[in-house]
mmCIF file of C-alpha atoms in Angstrom:
data_model
loop_
_atom_site.group_PDB
_atom_site.id
_atom_site.type_symbol
_atom_site.label_atom_id
_atom_site.label_comp_id
_atom_site.label_asym_id
_atom_site.label_seq_id
_atom_site.Cartn_x
_atom_site.Cartn_y
_atom_site.Cartn_z
ATOM 1 C CA GLU A 1 2.328 222.962 -11.461
ATOM 2 C CA VAL A 2 2.413 219.664 -9.575
ATOM 3 C CA GLN A 3 4.430 217.384 -12.133
ATOM 4 C CA LEU A 4 6.420 213.947 -11.996
ATOM 5 C CA VAL A 5 7.830 211.903 -15.519
ATOM 6 C CA GLU A 6 8.378 208.281 -15.249
ATOM 7 C CA SER A 7 10.950 206.911 -17.085
ATOM 8 C CA GLY A 8 12.675 203.716 -17.836
ATOM 9 C CA GLY A 9 10.009 201.298 -18.431
ATOM 10 C CA GLY A 10 10.620 199.064 -21.580
ATOM 11 C CA LEU A 11 11.406 194.862 -22.308
ATOM 12 C CA VAL A 12 12.672 192.566 -20.298
ATOM 13 C CA GLN A 13 13.401 188.925 -20.208
ATOM 14 C CA PRO A 14 11.958 186.560 -17.627
ATOM 15 C CA GLY A 15 14.255 186.755 -14.630
ATOM 16 C CA GLY A 16 16.484 190.500 -15.133
ATOM 17 C CA SER A 17 16.030 193.780 -14.040
ATOM 18 C CA LEU A 18 14.204 196.959 -14.383
ATOM 19 C CA ARG A 19 14.928 200.466 -12.394
ATOM 20 C CA LEU A 20 12.476 202.829 -13.492
ATOM 21 C CA SER A 21 12.743 206.499 -12.466
ATOM 22 C CA CYS A 22 9.810 209.389 -11.754
ATOM 23 C CA ASP A 23 11.046 213.116 -12.183
ATOM 24 C CA ALA A 24 9.233 215.859 -9.773
ATOM 25 C CA SER A 25 8.905 219.338 -10.352
ATOM 26 C CA GLY A 26 6.549 222.022 -9.015
ATOM 27 C CA PHE A 27 6.456 221.620 -5.321
ATOM 28 C CA THR A 28 8.861 220.617 -2.412
ATOM 29 C CA PHE A 29 9.940 216.828 -3.710
ATOM 30 C CA ASN A 30 11.344 216.267 0.484
ATOM 31 C CA ARG A 31 7.886 216.857 2.361
ATOM 32 C CA PHE A 32 5.770 214.200 0.664
ATOM 33 C CA TRP A 33 5.340 210.263 1.015
ATOM 34 C CA MET A 34 5.921 208.922 -2.404
ATOM 35 C CA ASN A 35 4.272 205.581 -3.609
ATOM 36 C CA TRP A 36 4.895 203.453 -7.188
ATOM 37 C CA VAL A 37 1.522 201.267 -8.293
ATOM 38 C CA ARG A 38 0.714 199.764 -11.242
ATOM 39 C CA GLN A 39 -1.496 198.578 -13.991
ATOM 40 C CA ALA A 40 -1.625 195.212 -15.593
ATOM 41 C CA PRO A 41 -2.934 195.349 -19.304
ATOM 42 C CA GLY A 42 -6.570 195.990 -19.471
ATOM 43 C CA LYS A 43 -6.648 194.985 -15.606
ATOM 44 C CA GLY A 44 -7.278 197.423 -12.171
ATOM 45 C CA LEU A 45 -4.688 199.641 -9.959
ATOM 46 C CA GLU A 46 -2.291 197.771 -7.943
ATOM 47 C CA TRP A 47 -0.235 200.134 -5.217
ATOM 48 C CA VAL A 48 3.632 198.141 -5.594
ATOM 49 C CA ALA A 49 5.232 200.431 -2.709
ATOM 50 C CA SER A 50 6.070 203.628 0.163
ATOM 51 C CA ILE A 51 8.825 205.994 0.883
ATOM 52 C CA ASN A 52 8.477 208.282 3.617
ATOM 53 C CA GLN A 53 10.573 211.814 2.754
ATOM 54 C CA ASP A 54 14.006 210.564 3.990
ATOM 55 C CA GLY A 55 13.948 207.257 2.681
ATOM 56 C CA GLY A 56 13.668 205.493 6.120
ATOM 57 C CA GLU A 57 10.428 203.986 6.138
ATOM 58 C CA ASN A 58 9.136 201.536 2.907
ATOM 59 C CA TYR A 59 5.679 199.746 2.306
ATOM 60 C CA TYR A 60 5.551 196.111 -0.075
ATOM 61 C CA VAL A 61 3.155 194.757 -1.612
ATOM 62 C CA ASP A 62 3.504 191.450 -0.278
ATOM 63 C CA SER A 63 4.032 189.903 -4.075
ATOM 64 C CA VAL A 64 7.297 192.304 -5.138
ATOM 65 C CA LYS A 65 8.739 192.020 -1.458
ATOM 66 C CA GLY A 66 12.814 191.059 -1.729
ATOM 67 C CA ARG A 67 12.211 191.906 -5.518
ATOM 68 C CA PHE A 68 11.724 195.643 -5.652
ATOM 69 C CA THR A 69 13.116 198.500 -3.836
ATOM 70 C CA ILE A 70 11.555 201.575 -3.420
ATOM 71 C CA SER A 71 13.961 204.798 -2.803
ATOM 72 C CA ARG A 72 14.613 208.190 -4.242
ATOM 73 C CA ASP A 73 17.203 211.167 -4.062
ATOM 74 C CA ASN A 74 15.474 214.409 -2.152
ATOM 75 C CA ALA A 75 18.688 216.611 -3.561
ATOM 76 C CA LYS A 76 17.492 215.549 -7.476
ATOM 77 C CA LYS A 77 14.214 215.255 -6.766
ATOM 78 C CA SER A 78 13.788 211.551 -7.760
ATOM 79 C CA LEU A 79 12.068 208.692 -7.050
ATOM 80 C CA TYR A 80 13.798 204.822 -8.169
ATOM 81 C CA LEU A 81 12.227 201.720 -8.227
ATOM 82 C CA GLN A 82 14.742 199.015 -8.915
ATOM 83 C CA MET A 83 12.762 195.790 -9.579
ATOM 84 C CA ASN A 84 14.885 192.938 -10.351
ATOM 85 C CA SER A 85 13.968 189.222 -10.678
ATOM 86 C CA LEU A 86 11.358 189.981 -13.033
ATOM 87 C CA ARG A 87 8.176 187.852 -13.595
ATOM 88 C CA ALA A 88 5.618 188.167 -16.748
ATOM 89 C CA GLU A 89 2.901 188.975 -13.733
ATOM 90 C CA ASP A 90 4.669 192.130 -13.222
ATOM 91 C CA THR A 91 3.845 193.391 -16.766
ATOM 92 C CA ALA A 92 2.057 196.557 -16.037
ATOM 93 C CA VAL A 93 1.991 200.397 -16.276
ATOM 94 C CA TYR A 94 3.472 201.646 -13.752
ATOM 95 C CA TYR A 95 2.604 205.680 -12.184
ATOM 96 C CA CYS A 96 4.628 207.112 -9.533
ATOM 97 C CA ALA A 97 2.296 209.470 -7.177
ATOM 98 C CA ARG A 98 2.305 211.998 -4.451
ATOM 99 C CA GLU A 99 0.648 210.881 -1.183
ATOM 100 C CA PHE A 100 -0.842 214.468 0.362
ATOM 101 C CA VAL A 101 -1.426 214.468 3.772
ATOM 102 C CA ASP A 102 -4.552 216.183 5.047
ATOM 103 C CA THR A 103 -4.114 215.115 8.193
ATOM 104 C CA SER A 104 -1.727 213.269 10.967
ATOM 105 C CA VAL A 105 -4.490 210.500 10.269
ATOM 106 C CA ILE A 106 -5.975 211.238 6.486
ATOM 107 C CA THR A 107 -3.129 210.467 3.418
ATOM 108 C CA TYR A 108 -4.460 210.185 -0.093
ATOM 109 C CA PHE A 109 -2.562 209.779 -3.689
ATOM 110 C CA ASP A 110 -3.473 213.676 -4.933
ATOM 111 C CA SER A 111 -1.118 213.607 -7.930
ATOM 112 C CA TRP A 112 0.364 210.992 -10.546
ATOM 113 C CA GLY A 113 2.615 211.134 -13.701
ATOM 114 C CA GLN A 114 1.872 209.120 -16.888
ATOM 115 C CA GLY A 115 3.172 206.052 -16.293
ATOM 116 C CA THR A 116 6.319 203.768 -18.111
ATOM 117 C CA LEU A 117 5.238 200.744 -19.288
ATOM 118 C CA VAL A 118 7.148 197.080 -17.744
ATOM 119 C CA THR A 119 6.522 194.245 -20.320
ATOM 120 C CA VAL A 120 8.367 190.788 -19.534
ATOM 121 C CA SER A 121 8.600 188.478 -22.140
ATOM 122 C CA SER A 122 10.962 185.459 -23.474
ATOM 123 C CA SER B 1 -5.383 191.744 4.040
ATOM 124 C CA TYR B 2 -7.793 193.910 3.608
ATOM 125 C CA VAL B 3 -10.419 193.558 0.625
ATOM 126 C CA LEU B 4 -12.486 196.229 -1.344
ATOM 127 C CA THR B 5 -15.297 195.345 -3.562
ATOM 128 C CA GLN B 6 -16.518 196.874 -6.731
ATOM 129 C CA PRO B 7 -19.173 196.254 -9.240
ATOM 130 C CA PRO B 8 -17.373 195.981 -12.599
ATOM 131 C CA SER B 9 -19.540 198.106 -14.636
ATOM 132 C CA VAL B 10 -22.744 199.934 -13.783
ATOM 133 C CA SER B 11 -24.143 202.291 -17.124
ATOM 134 C CA VAL B 12 -26.469 204.953 -16.779
ATOM 135 C CA ALA B 13 -27.919 207.400 -19.682
ATOM 136 C CA PRO B 14 -27.285 210.999 -19.760
ATOM 137 C CA GLY B 15 -28.358 213.222 -16.863
ATOM 138 C CA GLN B 16 -28.867 210.482 -14.994
ATOM 139 C CA THR B 17 -27.142 209.637 -11.386
ATOM 140 C CA ALA B 18 -24.906 206.942 -11.383
ATOM 141 C CA THR B 19 -24.194 204.990 -8.425
ATOM 142 C CA ILE B 20 -20.846 203.141 -7.400
ATOM 143 C CA THR B 21 -20.230 201.112 -4.410
ATOM 144 C CA CYS B 22 -17.024 200.184 -3.001
ATOM 145 C CA GLY B 23 -18.157 197.221 -0.529
ATOM 146 C CA GLY B 24 -15.453 195.818 2.807
ATOM 147 C CA ASN B 25 -15.749 194.870 6.276
ATOM 148 C CA ASN B 26 -16.703 197.670 8.463
ATOM 149 C CA ILE B 27 -15.092 200.491 5.579
ATOM 150 C CA GLY B 28 -17.379 202.662 7.930
ATOM 151 C CA ILE B 29 -14.367 203.526 10.532
ATOM 152 C CA ARG B 30 -11.541 204.410 7.329
ATOM 153 C CA SER B 31 -11.172 206.567 4.795
ATOM 154 C CA VAL B 32 -12.329 206.494 1.683
ATOM 155 C CA HIS B 33 -10.566 207.871 -1.591
ATOM 156 C CA TRP B 34 -12.186 207.855 -4.812
ATOM 157 C CA TYR B 35 -9.857 208.271 -8.132
ATOM 158 C CA GLN B 36 -10.948 208.063 -11.851
ATOM 159 C CA GLN B 37 -9.635 207.227 -15.418
ATOM 160 C CA ARG B 38 -10.084 208.010 -17.826
ATOM 161 C CA PRO B 39 -8.773 205.606 -21.416
ATOM 162 C CA GLY B 40 -5.204 205.916 -22.153
ATOM 163 C CA GLN B 41 -5.319 208.278 -18.847
ATOM 164 C CA ALA B 42 -3.367 207.946 -15.430
ATOM 165 C CA PRO B 43 -5.969 208.016 -12.728
ATOM 166 C CA ALA B 44 -6.932 210.881 -10.421
ATOM 167 C CA LEU B 45 -8.647 212.122 -7.746
ATOM 168 C CA VAL B 46 -12.125 212.897 -7.593
ATOM 169 C CA VAL B 47 -13.398 212.361 -4.109
ATOM 170 C CA TYR B 48 -10.948 211.831 -0.590
ATOM 171 C CA ASP B 49 -11.739 211.565 3.411
ATOM 172 C CA ASP B 50 -14.923 210.112 2.195
ATOM 173 C CA SER B 51 -16.803 212.821 0.981
ATOM 174 C CA ASP B 52 -14.235 215.999 0.346
ATOM 175 C CA ARG B 53 -14.030 216.752 -3.252
ATOM 176 C CA PRO B 54 -10.233 218.353 -4.683
ATOM 177 C CA SER B 55 -10.208 222.018 -6.257
ATOM 178 C CA GLY B 56 -11.434 221.389 -9.427
ATOM 179 C CA ILE B 57 -14.650 218.573 -8.615
ATOM 180 C CA PRO B 58 -17.744 219.426 -9.192
ATOM 181 C CA GLU B 59 -20.303 219.360 -6.808
ATOM 182 C CA ARG B 60 -22.452 216.207 -8.725
ATOM 183 C CA VAL B 61 -19.828 214.427 -7.850
ATOM 184 C CA SER B 62 -19.957 213.164 -4.181
ATOM 185 C CA GLY B 63 -19.392 210.498 -1.640
ATOM 186 C CA SER B 64 -20.359 208.422 1.710
ATOM 187 C CA ASN B 65 -18.841 205.972 3.712
ATOM 188 C CA SER B 66 -20.961 204.171 6.221
ATOM 189 C CA GLY B 67 -21.378 200.784 7.164
ATOM 190 C CA ASN B 68 -19.576 198.418 5.418
ATOM 191 C CA THR B 69 -20.026 200.266 1.914
ATOM 192 C CA ALA B 70 -18.823 203.384 0.249
ATOM 193 C CA THR B 71 -20.684 204.983 -2.060
ATOM 194 C CA LEU B 72 -19.673 207.597 -5.140
ATOM 195 C CA THR B 73 -22.076 209.183 -6.321
ATOM 196 C CA ILE B 74 -22.619 211.376 -9.838
ATOM 197 C CA SER B 75 -25.057 213.362 -10.463
ATOM 198 C CA ARG B 76 -26.321 214.523 -13.892
ATOM 199 C CA VAL B 77 -24.170 212.250 -15.372
ATOM 200 C CA GLU B 78 -22.530 213.280 -18.993
ATOM 201 C CA ALA B 79 -20.386 211.589 -21.628
ATOM 202 C CA GLY B 80 -16.628 212.558 -19.933
ATOM 203 C CA ASP B 81 -17.711 211.089 -16.938
ATOM 204 C CA GLU B 82 -17.579 207.813 -19.023
ATOM 205 C CA ALA B 83 -14.567 205.951 -17.153
ATOM 206 C CA ASP B 84 -13.118 203.159 -14.627
ATOM 207 C CA TYR B 85 -13.559 204.657 -11.014
ATOM 208 C CA TYR B 86 -11.370 202.897 -8.159
ATOM 209 C CA CYS B 87 -12.443 203.022 -3.940
ATOM 210 C CA GLN B 88 -9.102 203.111 -1.696
ATOM 211 C CA VAL B 89 -7.826 202.392 1.486
ATOM 212 C CA TRP B 90 -5.069 201.984 3.636
ATOM 213 C CA ASP B 91 -4.729 198.788 5.293
ATOM 214 C CA SER B 92 -2.380 199.512 8.926
ATOM 215 C CA SER B 93 -2.896 195.851 9.600
ATOM 216 C CA SER B 94 -0.969 194.477 7.032
ATOM 217 C CA GLU B 95 0.232 198.387 6.269
ATOM 218 C CA ASN B 96 -0.885 198.480 2.675
ATOM 219 C CA TRP B 97 -2.437 200.286 0.345
ATOM 220 C CA VAL B 98 -5.723 199.263 -1.123
ATOM 221 C CA PHE B 99 -7.729 199.662 -4.575
ATOM 222 C CA GLY B 100 -11.005 198.104 -5.539
ATOM 223 C CA GLY B 101 -10.957 196.242 -8.563
ATOM 224 C CA GLY B 102 -12.670 199.436 -10.159
ATOM 225 C CA THR B 103 -16.133 200.076 -11.528
ATOM 226 C CA GLN B 104 -16.311 200.857 -15.266
ATOM 227 C CA LEU B 105 -19.040 203.443 -15.948
ATOM 228 C CA THR B 106 -20.802 203.469 -19.179
ATOM 229 C CA VAL B 107 -23.113 206.119 -20.453
ATOM 230 C CA LEU B 108 -25.833 205.117 -22.748
#
């Protein structure tokens, strides 16, 4: 059974930093792209970042470029999101999601963790 | 960047058919995925590549995509279908995944 378990959320002051982790089990972690998706309180889903299988390729939504860094440790089967210069608008539940490759051009998020809450407030 | 537009809410009586739309410029040439998010839960995939269903999703859930609109259709709606639904596409020009704003499905 595929399992994704996020951790590392909490309360942080504006301008502060936080590192989220997502521990994976039940599948061959190093074969999949992985993603972070966030959801502000009462709002919709927003994709944050993606990383390829070996960590050499990544993408970010514009609003976090230069502040957030996605990374992974395949030996530990873990995904990370280093968040710096946090702002109030970064307050959200952060989900990690596995990206399944159906064909070379069709991929989608087939498994999600339960999320970890990040609150940016003074 | 690419924008996906969904109605904020859809209401339907039990046993009826719910139709949730996802509008985007020429979305018909893209592969659209749909996610269901029940209250207090993580999102879950219900339709991928416009109209395919993951294992465990009933046949009364279907999808289509043409022109400027993708559609998620839920037939014979049940109380358990009450949730938020999100469409998603990959935008290669911005190298971003894009979600629609979400539609809250209410079962009357």
